[in-house]
Short mmCIF file of C-alpha atoms and ligand atoms in Angstrom, two decimals:
data_model
loop_
_atom_site.label_atom_id
_atom_site.label_comp_id
_atom_site.label_asym_id
_atom_site.label_seq_id
_atom_site.Cartn_x
_atom_site.Cartn_y
_atom_site.Cartn_z
CA MET A 1 -20.92 3.82 -4.67
CA ARG A 2 -21.01 2.61 -8.28
CA TRP A 3 -19.17 0.05 -10.36
CA GLU A 4 -17.23 1.38 -13.34
CA SER A 5 -16.75 -0.56 -16.57
CA ASP A 6 -13.02 -0.87 -15.95
CA GLY A 7 -13.66 -2.69 -12.72
CA THR A 8 -13.03 0.12 -10.26
CA VAL A 9 -15.68 1.21 -7.81
CA LEU A 10 -16.57 4.82 -7.19
CA ASN A 11 -17.93 5.62 -3.76
CA GLY A 12 -20.18 8.52 -2.86
CA GLU A 13 -17.31 11.00 -3.01
CA GLY A 14 -16.20 9.82 -6.43
CA HIS A 15 -13.08 8.11 -5.07
CA ALA A 16 -11.93 4.96 -6.83
CA ALA A 17 -12.12 2.36 -4.11
CA VAL A 18 -10.95 -0.95 -5.43
CA VAL A 19 -7.53 -2.44 -5.86
CA TRP A 20 -5.60 -5.09 -7.73
CA ASP A 21 -7.70 -8.04 -6.60
CA LEU A 22 -10.29 -7.17 -9.26
CA LEU A 23 -7.77 -7.93 -11.93
CA ASP A 24 -7.70 -11.52 -10.88
CA ASP A 25 -10.73 -11.88 -13.14
CA ASP A 26 -8.84 -10.65 -16.20
CA PRO A 27 -7.63 -13.61 -18.24
CA GLY A 28 -4.82 -11.62 -19.89
CA GLY A 29 -3.79 -10.33 -16.51
CA THR A 30 -3.65 -13.86 -15.15
CA GLN A 31 -1.30 -14.85 -17.92
CA ARG A 32 1.00 -11.94 -17.14
CA LYS A 33 0.74 -12.61 -13.42
CA GLU A 34 1.88 -16.18 -13.87
CA GLU A 35 4.87 -14.98 -15.84
CA ARG A 36 5.72 -12.51 -13.13
CA ALA A 37 5.30 -15.10 -10.40
CA VAL A 38 7.95 -17.22 -12.09
CA ASP A 39 10.13 -14.25 -12.89
CA GLY A 40 9.59 -12.26 -9.69
CA LEU A 41 13.17 -11.04 -9.72
CA GLY A 42 12.69 -9.00 -12.89
CA HIS A 43 9.24 -7.52 -12.22
CA GLU A 44 8.69 -3.92 -13.20
CA PRO A 45 7.79 -1.71 -10.24
CA VAL A 46 4.82 0.66 -10.51
CA MET A 47 5.59 4.17 -11.88
CA ARG A 48 9.28 3.40 -11.66
CA ALA A 49 10.53 6.45 -13.63
CA ASP A 50 8.32 8.87 -11.64
CA VAL A 51 9.49 7.45 -8.33
CA VAL A 52 13.16 7.85 -9.30
CA ARG A 53 12.69 11.35 -10.76
CA LEU A 54 10.81 12.58 -7.70
CA LEU A 55 13.06 11.02 -5.06
CA LEU A 56 16.41 11.73 -6.71
CA PRO A 57 16.13 15.13 -8.39
CA MET A 58 19.84 15.87 -8.00
CA PRO A 59 21.74 12.84 -6.81
CA ARG A 60 24.53 13.97 -4.51
CA PRO A 61 27.20 12.09 -2.56
CA GLY A 62 26.33 10.26 0.65
CA LEU A 63 22.59 9.88 0.04
CA ARG A 64 20.56 7.91 2.56
CA LEU A 65 17.49 6.30 1.06
CA ILE A 66 14.70 4.32 2.73
CA ASP A 67 12.38 1.89 0.94
CA LEU A 68 9.74 1.03 3.53
CA THR A 69 8.08 -1.57 1.30
CA VAL A 70 10.99 -3.21 -0.49
CA GLY A 71 8.79 -6.12 -1.68
CA LEU A 72 10.50 -7.71 -4.67
CA GLY A 73 13.10 -4.94 -4.69
CA GLY A 74 12.05 -3.29 -7.97
CA HIS A 75 11.92 0.31 -6.77
CA SER A 76 15.02 -0.15 -4.59
CA GLU A 77 16.93 -1.46 -7.58
CA ALA A 78 15.85 1.51 -9.72
CA LEU A 79 16.86 3.98 -6.99
CA LEU A 80 20.25 2.37 -6.42
CA GLU A 81 20.95 2.34 -10.16
CA ALA A 82 20.16 6.05 -10.41
CA ALA A 83 21.93 7.15 -7.19
CA PRO A 84 25.66 7.83 -6.82
CA PRO A 85 27.73 4.74 -5.97
CA ASP A 86 28.11 5.70 -2.31
CA ALA A 87 24.35 5.98 -1.67
CA GLN A 88 23.05 3.68 1.09
CA LEU A 89 19.59 2.14 1.22
CA LEU A 90 17.61 0.93 4.22
CA ALA A 91 15.30 -1.76 2.82
CA ILE A 92 12.34 -2.56 5.09
CA ASP A 93 9.48 -5.04 4.72
CA ARG A 94 7.35 -6.84 7.27
CA ASP A 95 7.23 -9.96 5.06
CA PRO A 96 10.27 -12.23 5.56
CA PHE A 97 9.66 -13.97 2.20
CA ALA A 98 9.66 -10.61 0.39
CA LEU A 99 12.95 -9.73 2.09
CA ASP A 100 14.51 -12.98 0.82
CA ARG A 101 13.48 -12.11 -2.74
CA ALA A 102 14.73 -8.54 -2.39
CA ARG A 103 18.06 -9.75 -0.97
CA ALA A 104 18.58 -11.89 -4.08
CA ARG A 105 17.64 -9.08 -6.46
CA LEU A 106 19.77 -6.45 -4.72
CA ALA A 107 22.78 -8.69 -3.97
CA ARG A 108 24.95 -6.86 -6.51
CA PHE A 109 24.76 -3.66 -4.42
CA GLY A 110 26.53 -5.45 -1.56
CA ASP A 111 26.74 -3.72 1.81
CA ARG A 112 25.13 -0.55 0.50
CA VAL A 113 21.76 -2.14 1.28
CA HIS A 114 20.64 -2.76 4.87
CA PHE A 115 17.69 -5.18 5.15
CA VAL A 116 15.38 -5.02 8.14
CA GLN A 117 12.21 -7.01 8.77
CA SER A 118 9.89 -4.47 10.31
CA ARG A 119 6.62 -2.63 10.07
CA PHE A 120 6.46 1.08 9.25
CA SER A 121 6.38 1.73 12.98
CA GLY A 122 9.91 0.29 13.25
CA MET A 123 11.44 2.81 10.83
CA SER A 124 12.92 5.14 13.48
CA GLU A 125 14.49 2.24 15.38
CA ALA A 126 15.96 0.78 12.19
CA MET A 127 17.43 4.19 11.37
CA ARG A 128 18.91 4.52 14.86
CA ASP A 129 20.52 1.09 14.53
CA LEU A 130 22.31 2.35 11.41
CA GLY A 131 23.30 5.61 13.11
CA TRP A 132 21.05 7.62 10.77
CA ASP A 133 19.24 10.64 12.24
CA GLN A 134 17.42 11.37 9.03
CA ALA A 135 17.15 10.25 5.41
CA ASP A 136 17.20 12.08 2.07
CA ALA A 137 14.42 10.07 0.44
CA ILE A 138 11.68 7.78 1.71
CA LEU A 139 9.41 5.57 -0.40
CA ALA A 140 6.27 3.68 0.62
CA ASP A 141 4.58 1.57 -2.08
CA LEU A 142 1.55 0.47 -0.07
CA GLY A 143 -0.55 -2.67 -0.09
CA VAL A 144 0.21 -6.23 -1.16
CA SER A 145 2.88 -7.36 -3.62
CA SER A 146 2.36 -9.52 -6.70
CA MET A 147 4.31 -12.22 -4.90
CA GLN A 148 1.92 -12.21 -1.94
CA LEU A 149 -1.18 -12.26 -4.17
CA ASP A 150 0.17 -14.95 -6.44
CA ASP A 151 1.45 -17.25 -3.69
CA GLY A 152 -1.27 -19.90 -3.61
CA GLU A 153 -0.48 -20.85 0.01
CA ARG A 154 -0.94 -17.55 1.80
CA GLY A 155 -4.65 -16.98 1.38
CA PHE A 156 -4.54 -13.43 -0.05
CA SER A 157 -6.54 -14.32 -3.15
CA PHE A 158 -9.52 -16.44 -4.11
CA GLN A 159 -7.59 -17.65 -7.15
CA SER A 160 -6.24 -20.65 -5.24
CA ASP A 161 -7.69 -22.63 -2.37
CA ALA A 162 -5.54 -22.08 0.73
CA PRO A 163 -5.86 -21.56 4.47
CA LEU A 164 -7.47 -18.18 5.08
CA ASP A 165 -4.44 -16.40 6.51
CA MET A 166 -3.51 -13.13 4.67
CA ARG A 167 -0.81 -12.06 7.13
CA MET A 168 2.07 -10.22 5.45
CA ASP A 169 4.21 -11.22 8.40
CA PRO A 170 3.13 -14.83 8.97
CA THR A 171 5.06 -15.05 12.24
CA ARG A 172 2.79 -12.76 14.25
CA GLY A 173 -0.78 -11.60 14.70
CA GLU A 174 -4.12 -13.08 13.87
CA GLY A 175 -4.93 -14.57 10.43
CA ALA A 176 -8.17 -13.86 8.55
CA ALA A 177 -9.89 -17.12 9.60
CA ASP A 178 -9.31 -16.36 13.32
CA LEU A 179 -10.44 -12.77 12.84
CA ILE A 180 -13.70 -13.92 11.23
CA GLU A 181 -14.27 -16.39 14.04
CA ARG A 182 -13.66 -13.76 16.72
CA LEU A 183 -15.96 -11.06 15.31
CA ASP A 184 -19.73 -11.20 15.68
CA GLU A 185 -22.00 -10.65 12.69
CA ARG A 186 -22.44 -6.92 13.32
CA GLU A 187 -18.71 -6.31 13.77
CA LEU A 188 -17.88 -8.27 10.64
CA GLY A 189 -20.47 -6.32 8.63
CA ALA A 190 -18.99 -3.02 9.85
CA LEU A 191 -15.49 -4.16 8.88
CA LEU A 192 -16.60 -5.15 5.35
CA ARG A 193 -18.42 -1.85 4.92
CA GLU A 194 -15.62 0.35 6.24
CA LEU A 195 -12.54 -1.33 4.78
CA GLY A 196 -14.02 -2.90 1.65
CA GLU A 197 -16.72 -0.31 0.98
CA GLU A 198 -18.77 -3.44 0.27
CA PRO A 199 -22.39 -2.50 -0.55
CA ALA A 200 -23.74 -5.90 0.58
CA ALA A 201 -21.68 -5.95 3.80
CA ARG A 202 -24.51 -6.97 6.12
CA ARG A 203 -25.79 -9.75 3.89
CA ILE A 204 -22.30 -11.14 3.41
CA ALA A 205 -21.49 -10.97 7.12
CA ARG A 206 -24.72 -12.82 7.90
CA SER A 207 -23.91 -15.54 5.36
CA ILE A 208 -20.34 -15.94 6.69
CA LYS A 209 -21.35 -16.06 10.34
CA ARG A 210 -24.22 -18.49 9.71
CA CYS A 211 -21.99 -21.07 7.99
CA GLU A 212 -22.07 -24.40 9.81
CA GLU A 213 -18.32 -24.02 10.33
CA SER A 214 -16.54 -20.67 10.29
CA PRO A 215 -14.68 -20.39 6.92
CA ALA A 216 -11.10 -21.56 7.30
CA THR A 217 -10.09 -21.50 3.61
CA THR A 218 -10.26 -19.04 0.74
CA SER A 219 -12.77 -21.23 -1.13
CA ALA A 220 -15.05 -21.53 1.92
CA LEU A 221 -15.07 -17.73 2.25
CA GLN A 222 -15.71 -17.27 -1.46
CA ALA A 223 -18.61 -19.74 -1.29
CA ALA A 224 -20.15 -17.92 1.71
CA VAL A 225 -20.01 -14.60 -0.18
CA ARG A 226 -21.58 -16.18 -3.27
CA ARG A 227 -24.41 -17.56 -1.19
CA ALA A 228 -25.14 -13.98 -0.10
CA VAL A 229 -24.81 -12.08 -3.38
CA GLY A 230 -24.72 -14.60 -6.24
CA ALA A 231 -21.83 -15.55 -8.49
CA GLN A 232 -21.56 -12.34 -10.53
CA ARG A 233 -21.93 -8.63 -9.99
CA GLY A 234 -21.34 -5.37 -11.81
CA ARG A 235 -20.98 -4.75 -15.48
CA LYS A 236 -17.70 -6.63 -15.65
CA LYS A 237 -17.32 -10.24 -14.64
CA LEU A 238 -15.99 -9.65 -11.18
CA ASP A 239 -15.74 -12.14 -8.41
CA PRO A 240 -18.24 -11.00 -5.76
CA SER A 241 -15.80 -11.79 -2.96
CA THR A 242 -13.20 -9.24 -4.13
CA LEU A 243 -14.18 -6.50 -1.67
CA THR A 244 -14.54 -9.00 1.19
CA PHE A 245 -11.00 -10.29 0.64
CA GLN A 246 -9.69 -6.76 0.42
CA ALA A 247 -11.39 -5.65 3.64
CA LEU A 248 -10.12 -8.66 5.58
CA ARG A 249 -6.57 -8.19 4.30
CA ILE A 250 -6.54 -4.54 5.35
CA ALA A 251 -7.85 -5.49 8.80
CA VAL A 252 -5.53 -8.47 9.32
CA ASN A 253 -2.48 -6.34 8.53
CA ASP A 254 -3.72 -3.23 10.30
CA GLU A 255 -2.89 -1.35 7.12
CA LEU A 256 -4.60 1.97 7.86
CA ASP A 257 -3.14 2.34 11.37
CA GLU A 258 0.27 1.46 9.93
CA LEU A 259 -0.12 4.22 7.35
CA ASP A 260 -1.15 6.71 10.04
CA THR A 261 1.98 5.83 12.03
CA LEU A 262 4.12 6.31 8.94
CA LEU A 263 2.60 9.72 8.19
CA ALA A 264 3.13 10.80 11.80
CA ASP A 265 6.80 9.69 11.80
CA LEU A 266 7.77 10.89 8.33
CA PRO A 267 8.49 14.58 9.10
CA ASP A 268 11.08 13.77 11.77
CA CYS A 269 12.84 11.28 9.52
CA LEU A 270 13.54 13.57 6.54
CA VAL A 271 16.43 16.02 6.17
CA GLU A 272 15.69 19.56 5.03
CA HIS A 273 14.75 19.24 1.33
CA GLY A 274 14.37 15.50 1.83
CA ARG A 275 11.63 13.92 -0.25
CA ALA A 276 8.93 11.32 0.28
CA VAL A 277 6.82 9.42 -2.24
CA VAL A 278 3.76 7.36 -1.32
CA LEU A 279 2.00 5.07 -3.80
CA ALA A 280 -1.53 4.15 -2.66
CA TYR A 281 -3.96 1.68 -4.25
CA HIS A 282 -7.08 2.32 -2.25
CA SER A 283 -9.10 5.47 -1.66
CA LEU A 284 -8.96 5.04 2.13
CA GLU A 285 -5.15 5.14 1.95
CA ASP A 286 -4.87 7.88 -0.65
CA ARG A 287 -7.22 10.16 1.30
CA ARG A 288 -4.98 9.90 4.36
CA VAL A 289 -1.85 10.69 2.35
CA LYS A 290 -3.52 13.59 0.58
CA ARG A 291 -4.73 15.08 3.87
CA ALA A 292 -1.34 14.79 5.60
CA PHE A 293 0.60 16.25 2.68
CA ALA A 294 -1.89 19.12 2.28
CA LEU A 295 -1.62 19.95 5.98
CA TRP A 296 2.18 20.09 5.85
CA ALA A 297 2.09 22.26 2.73
CA LYS A 298 -0.37 24.72 4.24
CA ALA A 299 1.16 27.95 5.52
CA CYS A 300 -1.65 29.80 7.28
CA VAL A 301 -3.79 27.90 9.77
CA CYS A 302 -5.96 30.87 10.81
CA PRO A 303 -9.74 30.28 10.94
CA PRO A 304 -11.27 31.08 7.53
CA GLU A 305 -13.35 33.93 8.98
CA LEU A 306 -10.21 36.03 9.72
CA PRO A 307 -9.71 38.53 6.86
CA ILE A 308 -5.89 38.51 7.13
CA CYS A 309 -3.42 35.96 8.43
CA GLN A 310 -2.58 36.35 12.11
CA CYS A 311 -0.75 33.09 12.72
CA GLY A 312 2.25 33.90 10.52
CA GLY A 313 2.38 30.18 9.76
CA GLN A 314 4.93 28.77 7.32
CA ALA A 315 4.51 25.73 5.13
CA ARG A 316 6.54 22.76 6.43
CA ALA A 317 6.60 20.94 3.13
CA HIS A 318 6.17 21.56 -0.55
CA ALA A 319 3.89 19.32 -2.61
CA LEU A 320 5.77 17.94 -5.61
CA THR A 321 2.63 16.51 -7.20
CA ARG A 322 0.10 19.31 -7.62
CA ARG A 323 -2.62 16.73 -8.22
CA VAL A 324 -2.33 13.03 -7.70
CA ALA A 325 -0.16 11.29 -10.33
CA THR A 326 -1.30 8.06 -12.00
CA PRO A 327 0.32 5.48 -14.31
CA SER A 328 0.28 5.96 -18.08
CA GLU A 329 -2.05 3.98 -20.33
CA GLU A 330 0.98 2.04 -21.61
CA GLU A 331 2.00 1.03 -18.11
CA ILE A 332 -1.54 -0.08 -17.26
CA ALA A 333 -1.69 -2.10 -20.48
CA SER A 334 1.51 -3.94 -19.62
CA ASN A 335 0.82 -4.24 -15.89
CA PRO A 336 -2.93 -4.09 -15.15
CA ARG A 337 -2.30 -4.19 -11.41
CA ALA A 338 -0.82 -0.70 -11.65
CA ARG A 339 -4.15 0.76 -12.67
CA SER A 340 -5.32 1.88 -9.24
CA ALA A 341 -1.97 3.45 -8.26
CA ARG A 342 -2.11 7.00 -6.91
CA LEU A 343 1.24 8.68 -6.38
CA ARG A 344 1.83 11.71 -4.15
CA ALA A 345 5.17 13.32 -3.31
CA VAL A 346 6.43 16.04 -0.95
CA GLU A 347 9.66 17.83 -0.22
CA TRP A 348 10.24 18.58 3.43
CA LEU A 349 11.24 22.20 4.13
CA GLU A 350 12.17 22.10 7.80
CA THR A 351 14.81 20.20 9.71
CA ALA A 352 13.65 18.06 12.65
CA GLY A 353 14.99 20.53 15.20
CA ASP A 354 12.89 23.43 13.86
CA GLU A 355 9.87 24.76 15.70
CA THR A 356 6.67 23.18 14.45
C1 SAM B 401 3.28 -3.17 -3.30
S1 SAM B 401 4.46 -4.15 -2.51
C2 SAM B 401 5.98 -3.30 -2.80
C3 SAM B 401 6.62 -3.65 -4.10
C4 SAM B 401 7.99 -3.02 -4.26
N1 SAM B 401 7.91 -1.59 -4.35
C5 SAM B 401 8.75 -3.58 -5.43
O1 SAM B 401 9.26 -2.81 -6.24
O2 SAM B 401 8.84 -4.81 -5.53
C6 SAM B 401 4.20 -3.77 -0.84
C7 SAM B 401 5.15 -4.44 0.14
O3 SAM B 401 5.05 -3.71 1.35
C8 SAM B 401 5.03 -4.58 2.44
N2 SAM B 401 4.27 -3.89 3.49
C9 SAM B 401 2.98 -3.53 3.46
N3 SAM B 401 2.65 -2.88 4.59
C10 SAM B 401 3.77 -2.81 5.34
C11 SAM B 401 4.07 -2.26 6.62
N4 SAM B 401 3.15 -1.64 7.35
N5 SAM B 401 5.32 -2.35 7.08
C12 SAM B 401 6.29 -2.97 6.33
N6 SAM B 401 6.06 -3.54 5.13
C13 SAM B 401 4.81 -3.45 4.64
C14 SAM B 401 4.36 -5.83 1.94
O4 SAM B 401 4.78 -6.94 2.69
C15 SAM B 401 4.82 -5.87 0.48
O5 SAM B 401 5.98 -6.67 0.35
#
């Protein structure tokens, strides 16, 4: 794993591994973040034009759209503006505060938008409640929102001192402080290594677990990390606790299992020629998306040693992004948090009733 000058980290396989949190060290970015925190309703969603183009190639009447990560409602708004006036949108988020913001932003679309507080795993049930068997387009813009990162009370970032919580849905589950307290030093080290790809995972875990009191606030955690690795690292001035915060957030919100559930459910939820777009910000997420989409798009599944195909397999989906798509330089300049975005899209070729 190596640090790049732009603040990303490349692991052994050359995958960029780090997300938005790094940008909290960028003074210009902080300025823009503060503006967005005040003006959350108007924030520009990541790769907005690509998302709309890929999900709505030929808007037709009666479209059913699902935004699984409605967040501040930016992508949903763009989709509803581009779709015919009878299109309906199921807007899902596990964060009740995000849903409140999205409700305000999307109010002008009236009863065309159906808001549901749920995880990805609740998508099928939410669809059933609406009487939808399948949808024409599904979007998942993974990870945390600007609102969650910038909210000084929720403990997602070391930028403000707050209780160490990090739950996207603050009404259920275990917060980061409780998780740290429950894990032993070895388990915590493994978590930091696996989910944060943190090179100093063991040293940091030792420092955290040997604190007189288990860290209960963001500043206590940051201080424990600094005691292990110093106050600076890498070629850029990065906070050394960035990867620790990221790993804990992913664990607290069970983000990788959630993504696996989504990828397992997606095929059954799309109509024939229905489309899905996933925006990932972390190599562990993007690898999962890439693998699932490649498997669906693969026709023959014969062992490689067979000279000709014997399985007669047919591709179940068609990849719409030959390689991963990334934001333009202009978009990154105006919204630095977009810089780690990796977009992949597929078109489903089968209906749910077909043989698989
Ligand atoms: C990157 S933000 C989405 C921003 C949104 N596209 C917009 O335009 O404002 C990700 C959102 O997804 C939500 N989220 C993350 N994982 C989720 C999950 N497994 N189930 C439901 N919502 C999730 C978060 O609470 C957050 O609000």
